[in-house]
XYZ file of N, CA and C in Angstrom:
672
model
N 17.215 9.959 -10.194
C 16.480 9.412 -11.331
C 16.636 7.892 -11.399
N 15.716 7.260 -12.150
C 15.695 5.813 -12.198
C 16.755 5.252 -13.123
N 17.132 5.984 -14.147
C 18.123 5.523 -15.092
C 18.671 6.731 -15.814
N 19.581 6.474 -16.752
C 20.150 7.569 -17.517
C 19.181 8.119 -18.553
N 18.112 7.408 -18.827
C 17.130 7.861 -19.796
C 16.205 8.897 -19.160
N 16.049 10.051 -19.802
C 15.189 11.107 -19.275
C 13.730 10.683 -19.398
N 12.980 10.823 -18.323
C 11.569 10.476 -18.312
C 10.721 11.708 -18.628
N 9.718 11.520 -19.473
C 8.854 12.621 -19.907
C 7.517 12.524 -19.179
N 7.165 13.568 -18.437
C 5.948 13.591 -17.626
C 4.969 14.620 -18.174
N 3.719 14.218 -18.304
C 2.643 15.131 -18.688
C 1.843 15.511 -17.453
N 1.773 16.804 -17.156
C 0.985 17.313 -16.027
C -0.297 17.931 -16.586
N -1.446 17.400 -16.160
C -2.745 17.958 -16.567
C -3.410 18.493 -15.307
N -3.354 19.791 -15.103
C -3.787 20.436 -13.853
C -4.256 21.857 -14.169
N -5.500 22.187 -13.778
C -6.045 23.502 -14.123
C -5.624 24.599 -13.157
N -5.165 24.243 -11.957
C -4.661 25.242 -11.018
C -3.240 25.618 -11.437
N -3.071 26.834 -11.952
C -1.782 27.228 -12.518
C -0.658 27.235 -11.490
N -0.985 27.606 -10.257
C 0.051 27.649 -9.214
C 0.564 26.230 -8.920
N -0.371 25.289 -8.736
C 0.024 23.907 -8.466
C 0.760 23.324 -9.667
N 0.237 23.587 -10.849
C 0.875 23.089 -12.066
C 2.325 23.560 -12.163
N 2.557 24.831 -11.889
C 3.900 25.396 -12.037
C 4.860 24.844 -10.976
N 4.371 24.666 -9.751
C 5.245 24.138 -8.705
C 5.636 22.692 -9.009
N 4.660 21.883 -9.436
C 4.974 20.498 -9.802
C 5.985 20.493 -10.945
N 5.752 21.342 -11.926
C 6.658 21.429 -13.073
C 8.081 21.756 -12.624
N 8.221 22.750 -11.755
C 9.549 23.164 -11.295
C 10.240 22.050 -10.498
N 9.481 21.349 -9.656
C 10.060 20.248 -8.883
C 10.563 19.145 -9.806
N 9.762 18.815 -10.829
C 10.160 17.753 -11.748
C 11.365 18.172 -12.595
N 11.360 19.419 -13.056
C 12.502 19.907 -13.836
C 13.784 19.879 -13.009
N 13.644 20.204 -11.720
C 14.819 20.188 -10.836
C 15.377 18.781 -10.657
N 14.527 17.774 -10.890
C 14.962 16.371 -10.796
C 15.307 15.808 -12.172
N 15.426 16.686 -13.157
C 15.862 16.309 -14.508
C 14.822 15.543 -15.313
N 13.547 15.720 -14.988
C 12.494 15.171 -15.825
C 12.198 16.137 -16.963
N 11.737 15.614 -18.083
C 11.200 16.427 -19.159
C 9.713 16.603 -18.881
N 9.200 17.823 -18.983
C 7.832 18.097 -18.542
C 7.027 18.812 -19.629
N 5.796 18.352 -19.836
C 4.813 19.037 -20.670
C 3.587 19.301 -19.810
N 2.946 20.447 -19.967
C 1.800 20.798 -19.132
C 0.554 21.061 -19.979
N -0.601 20.880 -19.337
C -1.891 21.211 -19.933
C -2.810 21.700 -18.824
N -3.737 22.609 -19.164
C -4.552 23.265 -18.142
C -6.001 22.812 -18.104
N -6.384 21.885 -18.960
C -7.714 21.269 -18.875
C -7.656 19.898 -19.526
N -8.724 19.132 -19.348
C -8.710 17.760 -19.821
C -8.581 17.623 -21.324
N -9.260 18.485 -22.073
C -9.206 18.412 -23.526
C -7.803 18.718 -24.044
N -7.207 19.777 -23.493
C -5.835 20.107 -23.874
C -4.889 18.980 -23.480
N -5.153 18.379 -22.323
C -4.308 17.285 -21.856
C -4.309 16.110 -22.817
N -5.495 15.712 -23.297
C -5.577 14.618 -24.260
C -4.892 14.983 -25.572
N -5.010 16.248 -25.963
C -4.351 16.688 -27.186
C -2.838 16.565 -27.047
N -2.316 17.035 -25.909
C -0.874 16.924 -25.662
C -0.448 15.458 -25.614
N -1.264 14.641 -24.958
C -0.937 13.223 -24.805
C -0.793 12.543 -26.162
N -1.648 12.925 -27.106
C -1.624 12.307 -28.425
C -0.535 12.863 -29.334
N 0.091 13.954 -28.920
C 1.130 14.577 -29.739
C 2.512 13.970 -29.511
N 2.743 13.465 -28.278
C 4.088 13.015 -27.923
C 4.015 11.687 -27.165
N 5.179 11.129 -26.876
C 5.280 9.920 -26.065
C 5.686 10.299 -24.648
N 4.928 9.821 -23.663
C 5.191 10.146 -22.263
C 5.455 8.873 -21.463
N 6.121 9.045 -20.316
C 6.389 7.942 -19.402
C 5.434 7.931 -18.222
N 4.783 9.070 -17.951
C 3.911 9.200 -16.781
C 2.973 10.371 -16.989
N 1.730 10.237 -16.489
C 0.765 11.341 -16.492
C 0.391 11.669 -15.054
N 0.501 12.946 -14.691
C 0.004 13.447 -13.406
C -1.280 14.197 -13.716
N -2.391 13.740 -13.162
C -3.712 14.132 -13.644
C -4.622 14.603 -12.517
N -5.094 15.840 -12.618
C -6.067 16.348 -11.658
C -7.448 15.785 -12.003
N -8.328 15.677 -11.013
C -9.674 15.170 -11.275
C -10.632 16.287 -11.651
N -10.713 17.319 -10.808
C -11.697 18.381 -11.012
C -11.140 19.412 -11.990
N -11.529 19.286 -13.270
C -11.028 20.189 -14.305
C -12.155 20.581 -15.245
N -12.023 21.733 -15.906
C -13.031 22.137 -16.883
C -12.965 21.284 -18.148
N -14.073 21.285 -18.888
C -14.235 20.623 -20.190
C -14.284 19.102 -20.034
N -13.166 18.489 -19.633
C -13.142 17.050 -19.363
C -12.561 16.820 -17.976
N -13.220 15.980 -17.181
C -12.702 15.669 -15.854
C -11.516 14.723 -15.966
N -10.784 14.584 -14.858
C -9.679 13.640 -14.835
C -10.129 12.216 -15.081
N -11.323 11.853 -14.589
C -11.850 10.515 -14.824
C -12.042 10.266 -16.321
N -12.590 11.273 -17.014
C -12.822 11.127 -18.454
C -11.503 11.022 -19.213
N -10.519 11.799 -18.779
C -9.208 11.756 -19.423
C -8.558 10.391 -19.199
N -8.598 9.901 -17.952
C -8.005 8.598 -17.637
C -8.662 7.492 -18.451
N -9.982 7.547 -18.584
C -10.700 6.533 -19.366
C -10.242 6.542 -20.816
N -10.067 7.739 -21.384
C -9.617 7.849 -22.777
C -8.197 7.326 -22.939
N -7.327 7.652 -21.985
C -5.935 7.189 -22.053
C -5.861 5.678 -21.953
N -6.676 5.097 -21.063
C -6.622 3.654 -20.841
C -7.155 2.843 -22.029
N -7.814 3.488 -22.968
C -8.274 2.783 -24.161
C -7.111 2.420 -25.080
N -5.992 3.134 -24.915
C -4.874 2.928 -25.845
C -3.567 2.529 -25.178
N -3.422 2.753 -23.865
C -2.113 2.515 -23.250
C -2.231 2.253 -21.755
N -1.211 1.568 -21.208
C -1.124 1.322 -19.769
C -0.126 2.260 -19.109
N 0.144 3.410 -19.716
C 1.068 4.376 -19.145
C 0.700 4.665 -17.692
N 1.672 4.778 -16.785
C 1.359 5.091 -15.388
C 0.629 6.426 -15.245
N -0.381 6.448 -14.375
C -1.158 7.662 -14.097
C -1.207 7.884 -12.597
N -0.829 9.091 -12.163
C -1.014 9.521 -10.775
C -2.104 10.580 -10.768
N -3.147 10.377 -9.968
C -4.245 11.341 -9.898
C -4.074 12.279 -8.718
N -4.361 13.559 -8.948
C -4.367 14.577 -7.903
C -5.805 15.034 -7.695
N -6.214 15.153 -6.448
C -7.578 15.594 -6.205
C -7.736 16.189 -4.825
N -8.712 17.074 -4.699
C -9.074 17.607 -3.385
C -10.135 16.724 -2.734
N -10.613 15.743 -3.465
C -11.646 14.858 -2.952
C -11.035 13.771 -2.089
N -11.767 13.356 -1.040
C -11.230 12.336 -0.157
C -12.145 11.136 0.003
N -13.201 11.070 -0.812
C -14.183 10.003 -0.668
C -13.659 8.690 -1.244
N -13.912 7.580 -0.539
C -13.463 6.270 -1.004
C -13.996 5.950 -2.391
N -15.250 6.349 -2.666
C -15.844 6.020 -3.959
C -15.101 6.679 -5.110
N -14.573 7.883 -4.875
C -13.791 8.547 -5.917
C -12.488 7.807 -6.153
N -11.877 7.318 -5.064
C -10.652 6.545 -5.214
C -10.940 5.240 -5.955
N -12.007 4.561 -5.587
C -12.362 3.306 -6.241
C -12.623 3.541 -7.729
N -13.323 4.632 -8.048
C -13.594 4.949 -9.454
C -12.290 5.127 -10.221
N -11.329 5.826 -9.591
C -10.028 6.014 -10.232
C -9.303 4.706 -10.433
N -9.293 3.860 -9.409
C -8.605 2.569 -9.517
C -9.284 1.677 -10.551
N -10.610 1.768 -10.649
C -11.329 1.006 -11.675
C -10.885 1.405 -13.076
N -10.521 2.661 -13.231
C -10.073 3.158 -14.525
C -8.613 2.791 -14.799
N -7.945 2.242 -13.782
C -6.587 1.771 -13.992
C -5.491 2.736 -13.608
N -5.799 3.717 -12.719
C -4.733 4.612 -12.288
C -3.781 3.863 -11.360
N -2.570 4.399 -11.214
C -1.530 3.708 -10.448
C -1.313 4.292 -9.062
N -1.679 5.542 -8.860
C -1.542 6.153 -7.542
C -2.543 7.294 -7.445
N -2.792 7.725 -6.206
C -3.877 8.662 -5.922
C -3.423 9.556 -4.778
N -3.280 10.841 -5.034
C -2.771 11.765 -4.013
C -3.814 12.834 -3.726
N -4.165 12.989 -2.447
C -5.160 13.974 -2.035
C -4.490 15.291 -1.663
N -5.001 16.378 -2.210
C -4.494 17.710 -1.883
C -4.966 18.105 -0.488
N -4.163 18.881 0.247
C -2.801 19.327 -0.068
C -1.798 18.196 0.173
N -0.685 18.241 -0.513
C 0.324 17.200 -0.383
C 1.708 17.826 -0.399
N 2.669 17.081 0.086
C 4.065 17.505 0.061
C 4.636 17.238 -1.322
N 5.290 18.227 -1.901
C 5.871 18.041 -3.225
C 7.057 17.075 -3.176
N 7.742 17.016 -2.047
C 8.806 16.024 -1.899
C 8.242 14.612 -1.962
N 7.087 14.410 -1.324
C 6.436 13.105 -1.367
C 5.945 12.810 -2.782
N 5.433 13.826 -3.464
C 4.998 13.638 -4.847
C 6.144 13.113 -5.709
N 7.314 13.696 -5.550
C 8.480 13.248 -6.314
C 8.785 11.784 -6.006
N 8.722 11.415 -4.724
C 8.978 10.025 -4.339
C 7.957 9.082 -4.981
N 6.722 9.525 -5.053
C 5.689 8.686 -5.660
C 5.922 8.548 -7.165
N 6.313 9.623 -7.795
C 6.643 9.575 -9.223
C 7.747 8.549 -9.453
N 8.802 8.628 -8.655
C 9.923 7.694 -8.799
C 9.465 6.253 -8.561
N 8.626 6.060 -7.531
C 8.184 4.705 -7.182
C 7.297 4.116 -8.275
N 6.382 4.905 -8.819
C 5.492 4.414 -9.872
C 6.298 4.051 -11.113
N 7.228 4.902 -11.497
C 8.059 4.614 -12.671
C 8.919 3.370 -12.447
N 9.420 3.220 -11.220
C 10.249 2.058 -10.913
C 9.422 0.767 -10.991
N 8.246 0.792 -10.408
C 7.401 -0.404 -10.426
C 7.001 -0.800 -11.846
N 6.652 0.204 -12.631
C 6.154 -0.091 -13.970
C 7.263 -0.514 -14.920
N 8.513 -0.231 -14.573
C 9.628 -0.645 -15.424
C 10.273 -1.937 -14.936
N 9.897 -2.375 -13.730
C 10.504 -3.572 -13.136
C 9.610 -4.781 -13.367
N 9.969 -5.590 -14.355
C 9.214 -6.805 -14.657
C 10.074 -8.047 -14.382
N 10.893 -7.944 -13.304
C 11.892 -8.986 -13.055
C 11.298 -10.300 -12.558
N 10.103 -10.240 -11.951
C 9.492 -11.471 -11.453
C 8.917 -12.252 -12.632
N 9.311 -13.495 -12.776
C 8.872 -14.269 -13.946
C 8.416 -15.653 -13.509
N 7.244 -15.734 -12.955
C 6.703 -17.036 -12.594
C 5.192 -16.953 -12.531
N 4.590 -18.078 -12.239
C 3.137 -18.159 -12.108
C 2.796 -18.637 -10.710
N 1.852 -17.962 -10.089
C 1.382 -18.354 -8.759
C -0.042 -18.871 -8.911
N -0.306 -20.060 -8.379
C -1.646 -20.632 -8.443
C -2.171 -20.888 -7.036
N -3.444 -20.563 -6.838
C -4.082 -20.774 -5.537
C -5.552 -21.083 -5.805
N -5.903 -22.381 -5.673
C -7.250 -22.829 -6.005
C -7.599 -22.392 -7.437
N -8.715 -21.682 -7.641
C -9.096 -21.268 -8.995
C -8.414 -19.976 -9.444
N -7.556 -19.443 -8.585
C -6.872 -18.177 -8.868
C -5.482 -18.455 -9.448
N -5.152 -17.789 -10.557
C -3.840 -17.935 -11.181
C -3.275 -16.565 -11.509
N -2.019 -16.357 -11.156
C -1.366 -15.071 -11.371
C -0.136 -15.271 -12.242
N -0.121 -14.621 -13.398
C 1.032 -14.635 -14.289
C 1.868 -13.397 -13.958
N 2.914 -13.603 -13.153
C 3.716 -12.470 -12.669
C 4.550 -11.844 -13.781
N 4.827 -12.611 -14.821
C 5.624 -12.090 -15.928
C 4.816 -11.105 -16.766
N 3.551 -11.439 -16.991
C 2.692 -10.611 -17.843
C 1.789 -9.665 -17.049
N 1.879 -9.732 -15.712
C 1.011 -8.913 -14.850
C -0.466 -9.178 -15.172
N -0.832 -10.457 -15.227
C -2.219 -10.833 -15.491
C -2.725 -11.778 -14.401
N -4.013 -11.666 -14.104
C -4.646 -12.490 -13.078
C -5.868 -13.165 -13.690
N -6.041 -14.456 -13.361
C -7.160 -15.219 -13.905
C -7.913 -15.919 -12.777
N -9.230 -15.961 -12.909
C -10.075 -16.775 -12.036
C -10.813 -17.757 -12.940
N -10.523 -19.052 -12.753
C -11.095 -20.084 -13.631
C -10.855 -19.757 -15.101
N -9.634 -19.285 -15.406
C -9.199 -18.964 -16.770
C -9.849 -17.715 -17.359
N -10.697 -17.023 -16.582
C -11.225 -15.726 -17.015
C -10.303 -14.629 -16.481
N -9.819 -13.778 -17.381
C -8.895 -12.731 -16.939
C -9.620 -11.666 -16.126
N -9.011 -11.272 -15.007
C -9.524 -10.220 -14.137
C -8.568 -9.025 -14.251
N -9.082 -7.883 -14.653
C -8.225 -6.720 -14.851
C -7.966 -6.016 -13.519
N -6.706 -6.009 -13.106
C -6.290 -5.325 -11.889
C -5.340 -4.193 -12.256
N -5.341 -3.139 -11.440
C -4.344 -2.099 -11.607
C -2.991 -2.632 -11.121
N -1.932 -1.885 -11.410
C -0.601 -2.309 -10.976
C -0.546 -2.471 -9.465
N -1.093 -1.531 -8.720
C -1.100 -1.604 -7.258
C -1.878 -2.815 -6.772
N -3.063 -3.027 -7.345
C -3.877 -4.164 -6.936
C -3.148 -5.473 -7.201
N -2.514 -5.568 -8.359
C -1.752 -6.769 -8.702
C -0.663 -7.022 -7.663
N 0.076 -5.982 -7.303
C 1.199 -6.151 -6.382
C 0.734 -6.481 -4.967
N -0.395 -5.934 -4.561
C -0.948 -6.284 -3.249
C -1.357 -7.756 -3.241
N -2.077 -8.181 -4.275
C -2.494 -9.580 -4.365
C -1.283 -10.503 -4.450
N -0.272 -10.107 -5.210
C 0.951 -10.903 -5.329
C 1.633 -11.059 -3.975
N 1.705 -9.969 -3.212
C 2.311 -10.022 -1.881
C 1.563 -10.999 -0.978
N 0.237 -10.957 -1.025
C -0.563 -11.852 -0.201
C -0.385 -13.307 -0.630
N -0.333 -13.557 -1.943
C -0.196 -14.922 -2.433
C 1.183 -15.495 -2.122
N 2.221 -14.698 -2.285
C 3.574 -15.169 -1.972
C 3.687 -15.523 -0.493
N 2.948 -14.778 0.340
C 2.994 -14.985 1.790
C 1.704 -15.633 2.293
N 1.140 -16.515 1.490
C -0.170 -17.086 1.843
C -0.138 -17.725 3.232
N -1.196 -17.458 3.978
C -1.292 -17.957 5.342
C -0.684 -17.028 6.378
N 0.140 -16.090 5.936
C 0.785 -15.144 6.851
C 0.016 -13.819 6.843
N -0.008 -13.166 8.003
C -0.657 -11.868 8.098
C 0.319 -10.784 7.644
N -0.103 -9.963 6.681
C 0.705 -8.853 6.176
C 0.089 -7.554 6.675
N 0.845 -6.759 7.394
C 0.315 -5.510 7.928
C 0.146 -4.480 6.823
N -0.724 -3.530 7.072
C -0.922 -2.439 6.115
C 0.386 -1.672 5.913
N 1.073 -1.419 7.010
C 2.327 -0.658 6.941
C 3.364 -1.383 6.094
N 3.433 -2.712 6.246
C 4.388 -3.502 5.467
C 4.075 -3.432 3.978
N 2.781 -3.498 3.635
C 2.384 -3.389 2.225
C 2.779 -2.039 1.654
N 2.520 -0.985 2.417
C 2.868 0.356 1.949
C 4.364 0.490 1.720
N 5.149 0.009 2.664
C 6.613 0.109 2.543
C 7.134 -0.708 1.371
N 6.618 -1.938 1.224
C 7.150 -2.830 0.205
C 6.654 -2.519 -1.197
N 5.393 -2.110 -1.311
C 4.798 -1.912 -2.631
C 5.007 -0.498 -3.149
N 4.857 0.462 -2.237
C 5.062 1.851 -2.666
C 6.562 2.159 -2.828
N 7.399 1.429 -2.085
C 8.837 1.563 -2.269
C 9.449 2.767 -1.592
N 8.754 3.378 -0.667
C 9.289 4.515 0.073
C 8.468 4.664 1.349
N 8.922 5.510 2.250
C 8.187 5.748 3.488
C 6.905 6.508 3.157
N 5.767 5.892 3.440
C 4.470 6.457 3.074
C 3.989 7.385 4.172
N 3.579 8.599 3.779
C 3.171 9.596 4.770
C 1.657 9.811 4.802
N 0.927 9.058 3.986
C -0.517 9.230 3.957
C -1.224 8.284 4.908
N -2.508 8.072 4.635
C -3.359 7.244 5.480
C -3.203 5.778 5.094
N -2.900 4.919 6.080
C -2.714 3.491 5.792
C -4.017 2.856 5.310
N -5.146 3.542 5.501
C -6.422 2.997 5.038
C -6.502 2.952 3.514
N -5.539 3.566 2.842
C -5.469 3.433 1.390
C -5.422 1.959 0.997
N -4.732 1.141 1.795
C -4.670 -0.298 1.539
C -6.066 -0.907 1.590
N -6.892 -0.452 2.548
C -8.248 -0.975 2.673
C -9.052 -0.739 1.396
N -8.865 0.433 0.801
C -9.571 0.754 -0.443
C -9.162 -0.193 -1.557
N -7.859 -0.453 -1.663
C -7.374 -1.385 -2.688
C -7.909 -2.796 -2.444
N -7.878 -3.243 -1.187
C -8.361 -4.582 -0.854
C -9.840 -4.717 -1.205
N -10.613 -3.689 -0.893
C -12.042 -3.699 -1.212
C -12.245 -3.883 -2.720
N -11.425 -3.196 -3.493
C -11.534 -3.283 -4.944
C -11.113 -4.662 -5.459
N -10.036 -5.213 -4.893
C -9.577 -6.539 -5.308
C -10.642 -7.588 -5.002
N -11.227 -7.531 -3.808
C -12.261 -8.493 -3.436
C -13.444 -8.427 -4.397
N -13.845 -7.209 -4.741
C -14.995 -7.044 -5.636
C -14.699 -7.625 -7.016
N -13.482 -7.400 -7.510
C -13.131 -7.882 -8.848
C -12.980 -9.403 -8.894
N -12.321 -9.967 -7.876
C -12.099 -11.414 -7.859
C -13.356 -12.189 -7.501
N -14.161 -11.618 -6.623
C -15.366 -12.296 -6.132
C -15.033 -13.664 -5.537
N -13.950 -13.697 -4.744
C -13.497 -14.908 -4.060
C -13.355 -14.607 -2.563
N -13.518 -15.631 -1.708
C -13.556 -15.385 -0.260
C -12.215 -15.514 0.450
N -11.105 -15.497 -0.280
C -9.831 -15.897 0.321
C -9.094 -14.786 1.075
N -9.364 -13.544 0.773
C -8.634 -12.463 1.457
C -9.312 -12.171 2.790
N -8.583 -12.447 3.868
C -9.136 -12.303 5.218
C -8.628 -11.018 5.875
N -9.509 -10.341 6.564
C -9.128 -9.159 7.339
C -8.740 -9.584 8.749
N -7.559 -9.177 9.184
C -7.128 -9.398 10.563
C -7.279 -8.064 11.273
N -8.326 -7.944 12.050
C -8.729 -6.659 12.614
C -7.589 -5.970 13.361
N -7.364 -4.712 12.985
C -6.350 -3.916 13.660
C -4.931 -4.207 13.211
N -4.747 -5.145 12.289
C -3.388 -5.535 11.868
C -3.205 -5.394 10.365
N -3.950 -6.204 9.607
C -3.763 -6.190 8.168
C -4.579 -7.272 7.493
N -3.945 -8.006 6.559
C -4.664 -8.984 5.757
C -3.826 -10.235 5.531
N -4.524 -11.326 5.206
C -3.831 -12.523 4.746
C -4.717 -13.218 3.734
N -4.132 -14.092 2.935
C -4.910 -14.890 1.994
C -4.815 -16.342 2.428
N -5.988 -16.981 2.482
C -6.033 -18.354 3.006
C -7.333 -18.994 2.522
N -7.414 -20.328 2.652
C -8.648 -21.035 2.276
C -9.762 -20.692 3.255
């Protein structure tokens, strides 16, 4: 666990078998767990108690995971991990646009899920960096996790912020996809390294600046 304080996780998943296995894994790691079997019930549970993390399926009856995430993001920046059987980039981009923190495609290893839960909670509780990074018209307030272009705030997810921060701190240097995964996710990543490409695509679209360069077959760098 991350600290002596028990973390409360809300699982919103309509597949009862998957829901129960996730619940048992989290309980075995000393998390407090609440479950819901559809989006409407999930929002009801969310509004009843205080949670540290939401694990959210996309394809659900009544309200989809996207609709639930949108409703949650209207009131809080609580970490959200999405579970889905979908593998399309557009679905991932839609989730990241809504402000989710991680995205896991089924089927997945429950051991890896636990590692992702720990990593997301660790990142969201670690606000130790306290400075401002400036690069041309781009300004990053690392203390407040805010990004500005010409003083207009650009809303980035936690992952997007950390990827951009890594590139800015190492400006001019090529950062490999594998290095980003290891450093930002905080554990050995077993998924597709192209996940970084999806995040980069989203960051470029939001910033609308030409500074993030693709180094074919290697990774990315930020430069004039």
